[in-house]
mmCIF file of C-alpha atoms in Angstrom:
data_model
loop_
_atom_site.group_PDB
_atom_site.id
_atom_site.type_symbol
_atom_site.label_atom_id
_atom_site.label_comp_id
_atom_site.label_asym_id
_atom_site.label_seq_id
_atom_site.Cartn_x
_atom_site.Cartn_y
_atom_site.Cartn_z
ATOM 1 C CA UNK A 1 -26.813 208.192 269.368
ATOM 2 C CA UNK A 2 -27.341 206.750 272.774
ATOM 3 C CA UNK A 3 -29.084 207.295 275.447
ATOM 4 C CA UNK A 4 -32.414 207.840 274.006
ATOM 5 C CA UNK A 5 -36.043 207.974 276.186
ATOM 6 C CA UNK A 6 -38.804 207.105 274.709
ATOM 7 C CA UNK A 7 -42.736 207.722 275.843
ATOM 8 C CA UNK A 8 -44.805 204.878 274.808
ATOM 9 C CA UNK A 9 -48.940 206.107 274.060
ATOM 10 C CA UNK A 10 -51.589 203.786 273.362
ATOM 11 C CA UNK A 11 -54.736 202.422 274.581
ATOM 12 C CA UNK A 12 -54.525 199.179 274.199
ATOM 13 C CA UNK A 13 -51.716 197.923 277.146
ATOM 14 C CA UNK A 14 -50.850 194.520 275.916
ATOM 15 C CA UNK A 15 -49.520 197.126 272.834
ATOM 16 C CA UNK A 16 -47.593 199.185 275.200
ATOM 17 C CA UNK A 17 -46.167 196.418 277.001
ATOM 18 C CA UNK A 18 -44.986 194.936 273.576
ATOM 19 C CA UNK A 19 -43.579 198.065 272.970
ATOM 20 C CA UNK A 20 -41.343 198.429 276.316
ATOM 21 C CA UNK A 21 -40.058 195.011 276.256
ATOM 22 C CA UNK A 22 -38.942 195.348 272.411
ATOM 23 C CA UNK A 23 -37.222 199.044 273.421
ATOM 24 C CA UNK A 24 -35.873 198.025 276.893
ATOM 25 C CA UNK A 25 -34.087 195.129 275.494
ATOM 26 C CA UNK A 26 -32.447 197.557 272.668
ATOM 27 C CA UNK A 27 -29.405 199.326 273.081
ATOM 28 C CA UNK A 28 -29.454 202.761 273.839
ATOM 29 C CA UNK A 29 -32.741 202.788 273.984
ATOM 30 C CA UNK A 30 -35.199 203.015 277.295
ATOM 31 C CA UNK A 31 -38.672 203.622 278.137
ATOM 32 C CA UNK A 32 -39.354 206.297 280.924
ATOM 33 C CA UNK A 33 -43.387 206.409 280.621
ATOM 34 C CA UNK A 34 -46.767 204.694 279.182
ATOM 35 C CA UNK A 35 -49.945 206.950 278.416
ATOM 36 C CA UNK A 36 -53.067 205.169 277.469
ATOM 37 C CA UNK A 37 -54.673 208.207 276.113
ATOM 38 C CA UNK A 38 -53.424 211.632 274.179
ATOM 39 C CA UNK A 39 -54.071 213.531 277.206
ATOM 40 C CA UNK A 40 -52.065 211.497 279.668
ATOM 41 C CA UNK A 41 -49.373 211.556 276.836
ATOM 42 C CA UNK A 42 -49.176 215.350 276.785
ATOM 43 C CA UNK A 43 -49.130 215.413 280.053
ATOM 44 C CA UNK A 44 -46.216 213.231 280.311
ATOM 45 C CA UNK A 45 -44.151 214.196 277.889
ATOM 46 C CA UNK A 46 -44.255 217.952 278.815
ATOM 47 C CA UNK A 47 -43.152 216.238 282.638
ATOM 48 C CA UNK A 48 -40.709 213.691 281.395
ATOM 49 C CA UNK A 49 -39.287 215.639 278.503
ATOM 50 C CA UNK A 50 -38.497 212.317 276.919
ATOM 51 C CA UNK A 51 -36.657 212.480 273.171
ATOM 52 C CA UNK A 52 -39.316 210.162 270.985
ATOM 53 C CA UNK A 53 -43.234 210.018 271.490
ATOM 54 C CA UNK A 54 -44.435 206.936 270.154
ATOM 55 C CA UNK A 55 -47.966 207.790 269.306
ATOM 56 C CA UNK A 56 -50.717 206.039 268.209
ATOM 57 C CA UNK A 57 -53.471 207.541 265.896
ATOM 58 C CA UNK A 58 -56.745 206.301 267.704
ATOM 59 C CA UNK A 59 -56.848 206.990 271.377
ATOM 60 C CA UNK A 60 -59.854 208.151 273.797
ATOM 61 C CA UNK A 61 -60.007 211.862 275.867
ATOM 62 C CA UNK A 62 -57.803 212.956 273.230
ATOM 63 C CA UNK A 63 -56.560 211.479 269.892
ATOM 64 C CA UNK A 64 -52.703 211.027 269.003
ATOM 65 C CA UNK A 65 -53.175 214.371 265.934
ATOM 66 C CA UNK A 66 -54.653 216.713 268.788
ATOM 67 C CA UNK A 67 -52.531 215.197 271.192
ATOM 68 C CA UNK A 68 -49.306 216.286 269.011
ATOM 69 C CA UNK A 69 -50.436 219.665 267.882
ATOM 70 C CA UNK A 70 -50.521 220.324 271.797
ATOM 71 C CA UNK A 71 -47.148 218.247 272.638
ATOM 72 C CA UNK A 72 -45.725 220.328 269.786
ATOM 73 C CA UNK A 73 -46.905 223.747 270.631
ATOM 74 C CA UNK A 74 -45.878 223.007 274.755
ATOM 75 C CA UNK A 75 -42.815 221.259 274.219
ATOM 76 C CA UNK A 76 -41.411 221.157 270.293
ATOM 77 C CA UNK A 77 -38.376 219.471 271.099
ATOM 78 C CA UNK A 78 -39.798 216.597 272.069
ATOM 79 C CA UNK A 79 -40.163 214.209 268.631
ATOM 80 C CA UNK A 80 -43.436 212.444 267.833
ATOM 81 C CA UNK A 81 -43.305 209.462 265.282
ATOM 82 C CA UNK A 82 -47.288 208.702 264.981
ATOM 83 C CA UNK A 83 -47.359 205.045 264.794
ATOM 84 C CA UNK A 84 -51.037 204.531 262.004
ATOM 85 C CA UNK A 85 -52.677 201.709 259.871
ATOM 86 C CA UNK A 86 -53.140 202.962 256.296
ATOM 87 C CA UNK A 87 -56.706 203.310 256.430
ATOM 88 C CA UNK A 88 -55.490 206.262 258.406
ATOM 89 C CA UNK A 89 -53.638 208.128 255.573
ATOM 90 C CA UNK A 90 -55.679 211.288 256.651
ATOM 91 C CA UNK A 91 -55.041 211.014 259.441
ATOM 92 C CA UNK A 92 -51.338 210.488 259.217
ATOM 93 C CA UNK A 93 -50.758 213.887 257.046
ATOM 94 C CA UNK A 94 -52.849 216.250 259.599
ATOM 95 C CA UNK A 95 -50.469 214.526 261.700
ATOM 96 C CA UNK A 96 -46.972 215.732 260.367
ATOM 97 C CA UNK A 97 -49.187 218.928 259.812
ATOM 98 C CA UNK A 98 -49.480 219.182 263.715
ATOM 99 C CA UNK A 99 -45.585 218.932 263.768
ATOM 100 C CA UNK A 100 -44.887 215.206 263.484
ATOM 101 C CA UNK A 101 -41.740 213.983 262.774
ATOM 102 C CA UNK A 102 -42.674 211.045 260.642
ATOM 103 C CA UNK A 103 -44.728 208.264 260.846
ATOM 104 C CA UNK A 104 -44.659 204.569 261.211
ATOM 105 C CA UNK A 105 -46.882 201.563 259.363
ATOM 106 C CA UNK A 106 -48.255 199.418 262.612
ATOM 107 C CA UNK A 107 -47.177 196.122 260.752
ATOM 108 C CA UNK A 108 -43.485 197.674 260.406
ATOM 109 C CA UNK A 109 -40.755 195.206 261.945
ATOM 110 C CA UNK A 110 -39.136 195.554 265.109
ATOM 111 C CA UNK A 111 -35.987 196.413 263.712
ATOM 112 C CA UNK A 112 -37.296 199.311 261.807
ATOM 113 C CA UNK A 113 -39.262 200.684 264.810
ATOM 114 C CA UNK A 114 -36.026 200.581 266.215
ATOM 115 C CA UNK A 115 -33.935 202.276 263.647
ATOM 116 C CA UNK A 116 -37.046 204.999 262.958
ATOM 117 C CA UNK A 117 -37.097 205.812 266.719
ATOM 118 C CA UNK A 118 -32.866 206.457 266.182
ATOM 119 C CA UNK A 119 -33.649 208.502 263.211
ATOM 120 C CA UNK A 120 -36.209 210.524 264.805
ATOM 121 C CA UNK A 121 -34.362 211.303 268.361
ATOM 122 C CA UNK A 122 -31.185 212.523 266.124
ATOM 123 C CA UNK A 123 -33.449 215.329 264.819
ATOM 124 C CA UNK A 124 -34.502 213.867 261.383
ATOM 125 C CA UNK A 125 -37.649 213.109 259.967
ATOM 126 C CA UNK A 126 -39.010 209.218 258.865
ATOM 127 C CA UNK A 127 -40.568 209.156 255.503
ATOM 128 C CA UNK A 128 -39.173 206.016 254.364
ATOM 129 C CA UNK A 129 -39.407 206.034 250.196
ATOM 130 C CA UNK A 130 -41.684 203.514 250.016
ATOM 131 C CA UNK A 131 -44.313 204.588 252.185
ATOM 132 C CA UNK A 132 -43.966 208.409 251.597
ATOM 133 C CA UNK A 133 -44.643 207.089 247.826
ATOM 134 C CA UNK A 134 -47.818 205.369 248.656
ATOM 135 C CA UNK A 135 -49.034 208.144 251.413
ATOM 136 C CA UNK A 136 -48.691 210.782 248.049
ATOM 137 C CA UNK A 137 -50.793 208.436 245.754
ATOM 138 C CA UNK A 138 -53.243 208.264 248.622
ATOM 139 C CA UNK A 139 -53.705 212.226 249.301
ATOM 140 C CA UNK A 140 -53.392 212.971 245.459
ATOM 141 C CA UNK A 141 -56.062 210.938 244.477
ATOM 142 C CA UNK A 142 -58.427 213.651 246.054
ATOM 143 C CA UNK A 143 -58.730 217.224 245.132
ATOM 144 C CA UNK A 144 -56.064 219.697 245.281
ATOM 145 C CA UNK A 145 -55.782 222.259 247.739
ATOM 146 C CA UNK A 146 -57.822 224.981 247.496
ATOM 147 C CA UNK A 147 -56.684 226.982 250.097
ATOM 148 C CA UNK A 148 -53.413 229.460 249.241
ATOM 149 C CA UNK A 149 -50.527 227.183 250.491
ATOM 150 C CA UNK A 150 -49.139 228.724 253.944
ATOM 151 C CA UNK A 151 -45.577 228.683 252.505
ATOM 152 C CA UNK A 152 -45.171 229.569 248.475
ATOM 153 C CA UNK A 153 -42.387 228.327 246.856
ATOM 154 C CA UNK A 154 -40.484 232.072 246.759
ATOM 155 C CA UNK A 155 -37.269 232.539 246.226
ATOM 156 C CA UNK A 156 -36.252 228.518 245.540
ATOM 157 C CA UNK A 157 -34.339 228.264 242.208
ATOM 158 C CA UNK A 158 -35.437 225.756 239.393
ATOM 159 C CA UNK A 159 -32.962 222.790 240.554
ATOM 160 C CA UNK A 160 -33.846 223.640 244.393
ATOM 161 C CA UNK A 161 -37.581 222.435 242.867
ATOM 162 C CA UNK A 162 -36.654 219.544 241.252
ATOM 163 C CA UNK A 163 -35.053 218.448 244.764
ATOM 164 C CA UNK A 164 -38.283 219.283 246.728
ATOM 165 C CA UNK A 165 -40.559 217.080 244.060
ATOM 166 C CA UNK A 166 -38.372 214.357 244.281
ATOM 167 C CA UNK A 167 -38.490 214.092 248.121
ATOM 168 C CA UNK A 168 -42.017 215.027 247.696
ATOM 169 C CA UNK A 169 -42.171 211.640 245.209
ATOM 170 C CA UNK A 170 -40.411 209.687 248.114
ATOM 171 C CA UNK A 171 -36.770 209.682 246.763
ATOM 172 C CA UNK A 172 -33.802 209.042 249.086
ATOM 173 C CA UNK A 173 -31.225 211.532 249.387
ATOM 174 C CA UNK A 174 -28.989 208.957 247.374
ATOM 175 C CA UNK A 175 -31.701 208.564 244.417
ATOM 176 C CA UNK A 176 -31.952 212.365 244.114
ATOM 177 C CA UNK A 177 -28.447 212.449 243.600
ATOM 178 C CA UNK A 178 -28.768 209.793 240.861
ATOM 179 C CA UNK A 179 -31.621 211.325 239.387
ATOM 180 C CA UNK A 180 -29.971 214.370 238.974
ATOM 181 C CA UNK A 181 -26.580 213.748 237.823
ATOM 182 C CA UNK A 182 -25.394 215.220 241.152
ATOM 183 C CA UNK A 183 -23.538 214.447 244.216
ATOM 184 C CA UNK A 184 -24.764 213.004 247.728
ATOM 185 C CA UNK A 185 -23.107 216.130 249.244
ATOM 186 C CA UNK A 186 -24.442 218.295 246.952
ATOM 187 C CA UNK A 187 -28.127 216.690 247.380
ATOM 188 C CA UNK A 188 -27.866 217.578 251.102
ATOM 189 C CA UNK A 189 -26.715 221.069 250.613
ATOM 190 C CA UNK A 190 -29.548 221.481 248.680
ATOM 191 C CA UNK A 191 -32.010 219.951 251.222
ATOM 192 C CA UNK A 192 -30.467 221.950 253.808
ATOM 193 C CA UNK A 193 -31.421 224.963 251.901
ATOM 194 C CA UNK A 194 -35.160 224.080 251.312
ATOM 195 C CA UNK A 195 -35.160 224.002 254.967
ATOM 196 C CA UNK A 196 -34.170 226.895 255.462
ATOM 197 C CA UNK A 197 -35.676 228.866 252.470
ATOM 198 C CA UNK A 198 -39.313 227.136 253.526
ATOM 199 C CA UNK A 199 -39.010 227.416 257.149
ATOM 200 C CA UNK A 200 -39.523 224.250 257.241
ATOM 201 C CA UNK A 201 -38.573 221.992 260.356
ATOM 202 C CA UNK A 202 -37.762 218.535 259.054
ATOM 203 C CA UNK A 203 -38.135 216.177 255.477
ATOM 204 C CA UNK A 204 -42.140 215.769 256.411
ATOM 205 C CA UNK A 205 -42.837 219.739 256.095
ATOM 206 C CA UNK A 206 -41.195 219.729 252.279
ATOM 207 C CA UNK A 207 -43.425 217.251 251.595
ATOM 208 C CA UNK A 208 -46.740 218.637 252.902
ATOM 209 C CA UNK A 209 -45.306 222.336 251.415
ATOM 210 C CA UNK A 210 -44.736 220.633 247.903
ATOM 211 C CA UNK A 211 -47.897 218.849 247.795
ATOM 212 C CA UNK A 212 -49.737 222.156 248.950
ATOM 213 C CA UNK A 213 -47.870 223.929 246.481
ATOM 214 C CA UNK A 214 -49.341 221.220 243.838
ATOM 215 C CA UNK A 215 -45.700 219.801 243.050
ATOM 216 C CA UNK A 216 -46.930 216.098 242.953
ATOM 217 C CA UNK A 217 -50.055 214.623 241.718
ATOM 218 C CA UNK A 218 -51.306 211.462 241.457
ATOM 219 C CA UNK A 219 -48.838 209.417 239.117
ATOM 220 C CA UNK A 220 -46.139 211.827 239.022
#
C-alpha cells in the first residue's frame, strides 16, 4: 500500500519530530500533521482525514484513550495505533476498547513502527504475538469481568472457539493453523467469520470479546 498519511500526537516535540523524520524518509509513507495534545489530535484528524493516528497514551487537555473514543465515534475510518510503555497495560486495553486498532511498545524499532503503521492503514489490526501474549498475562492476573460481556459468544461453533482463544493467547494466523492441524486459508476463513459472527471490527475486538467472555486466563 502506498500513499499512506499519517497524524503524528504527542506532547513531547523532540518525539514528534523523531517521528516525522523516521516516516518522511520512508516510502509511501508521509506526515500531513503534529498534535501535541488529544484535543488538537481530534481536531486534526477529523480535518485532515489522515489514514494512521499515531497516538500516544499520556497527553494534557485530553489523553490519547478519550482522545480515540472521540476520533472513533467522529471519524471511524481513520486508524489509531496507540503508541504506550507497559506500565500502561490498562491503559492500552481501554484503548482498543475505544476502537483502537492496535498498539505499539514505545521501545519498538523503527522498522516495526514502520511495518505496524502499513498494517494498520491496510485495515488490519497490530497485536503482534508476543506482546498480545504478555498484554493477556497482564489483564488476567486481575479479576475477571464481572460485568455480562457486551458480545456472548452465540452462535460460534466449537472449532470457531478454539480459533478465537488462540488469537486471544497471541497466536499468528500461521500458528493457529499449526495448532490445529488446519490450513492458512482455512484459519482465515475462520477469522473472517468471528468477525462477522461478533461484530467485531478488527483482531483487537476478538481479543477483548474472548477475554470478556473469560476464554483466557492467566497461564492459559
Amino acid at each position: 500500500m502506498t500513499g499512506i498519511r499519517v497524524l503524528v500526537a504527542d506532547d513531547q516535540a523532540l518525539l514528534r519530530g523523531s517521528f516525522r523524520v523516521l516516516l518522511e524518509t520512508a516510502p509511501g509513507l508521509s506526515v500531513v500533521g503534529e498534535a501535541a495534545d488529544g484535543a488538537e489530535a481530534v481536531r486534526l484528524a477529523v480535518e485532515l482525514r489522515p489514514d494512521v493516528v499515531l497516538m500516544d497514551v499520556r497527553m494534557p487537555v485530553l489523553d490519547g484513550i478519550e482522545a480515540t473514543r472521540r476520533l472513533h465515534a467522529e471519524a471511524p475510518e481513520v486508524r489509531v495505533l496507540v503508541l504506550t510503555m507497559f506500565d500502561d497495560d490498562s491503559a492500552v486495553f481501554t484503548a482498543l476498547r475505544a476502537g483502537a486498532a492496535g498498539f505499539l511498545l514505545k521501545d519498538t524499532p523503527p522498522a516495526d513502527l514502520l511495518r505496524a503503521i502499513t498494517v494498520i492503514a491496510a485495515g488490519e489490526s497490530l497485536l503482534a504475538p508476543t506482546v498480545t501474549r504478555r498484554l493477556i498475562e497482564e489483564f488476567t492476573r486481575g479479576p475477571a469481568p464481572t460485568t455480562s460481556p457486551a458480545r456472548p459468544l452465540t452462535g460460534i461453533t466449537d472449532r470457531e472457539q478454539q480459533v478465537l482463544t488462540l488469537i486471544a493467547r497471541g497466536h499468528a494466523n500461521d500458528e493457529i493453523a499449526m495448532e490445529l492441524h488446519l490450513s492458512l486459508a482455512t484459519v482465515k476463513t475462520y477469522v473472517g467469520r468471528l468477525l462477522a459472527k461478533l461484530h467485531a471490527r478488527d483482531r483487537a475486538q476478538l481479543v477483548i470479546i474472548a477475554y470478556e467472555n473469560g476464554l483466557v486466563r492467566a497461564n492459559p
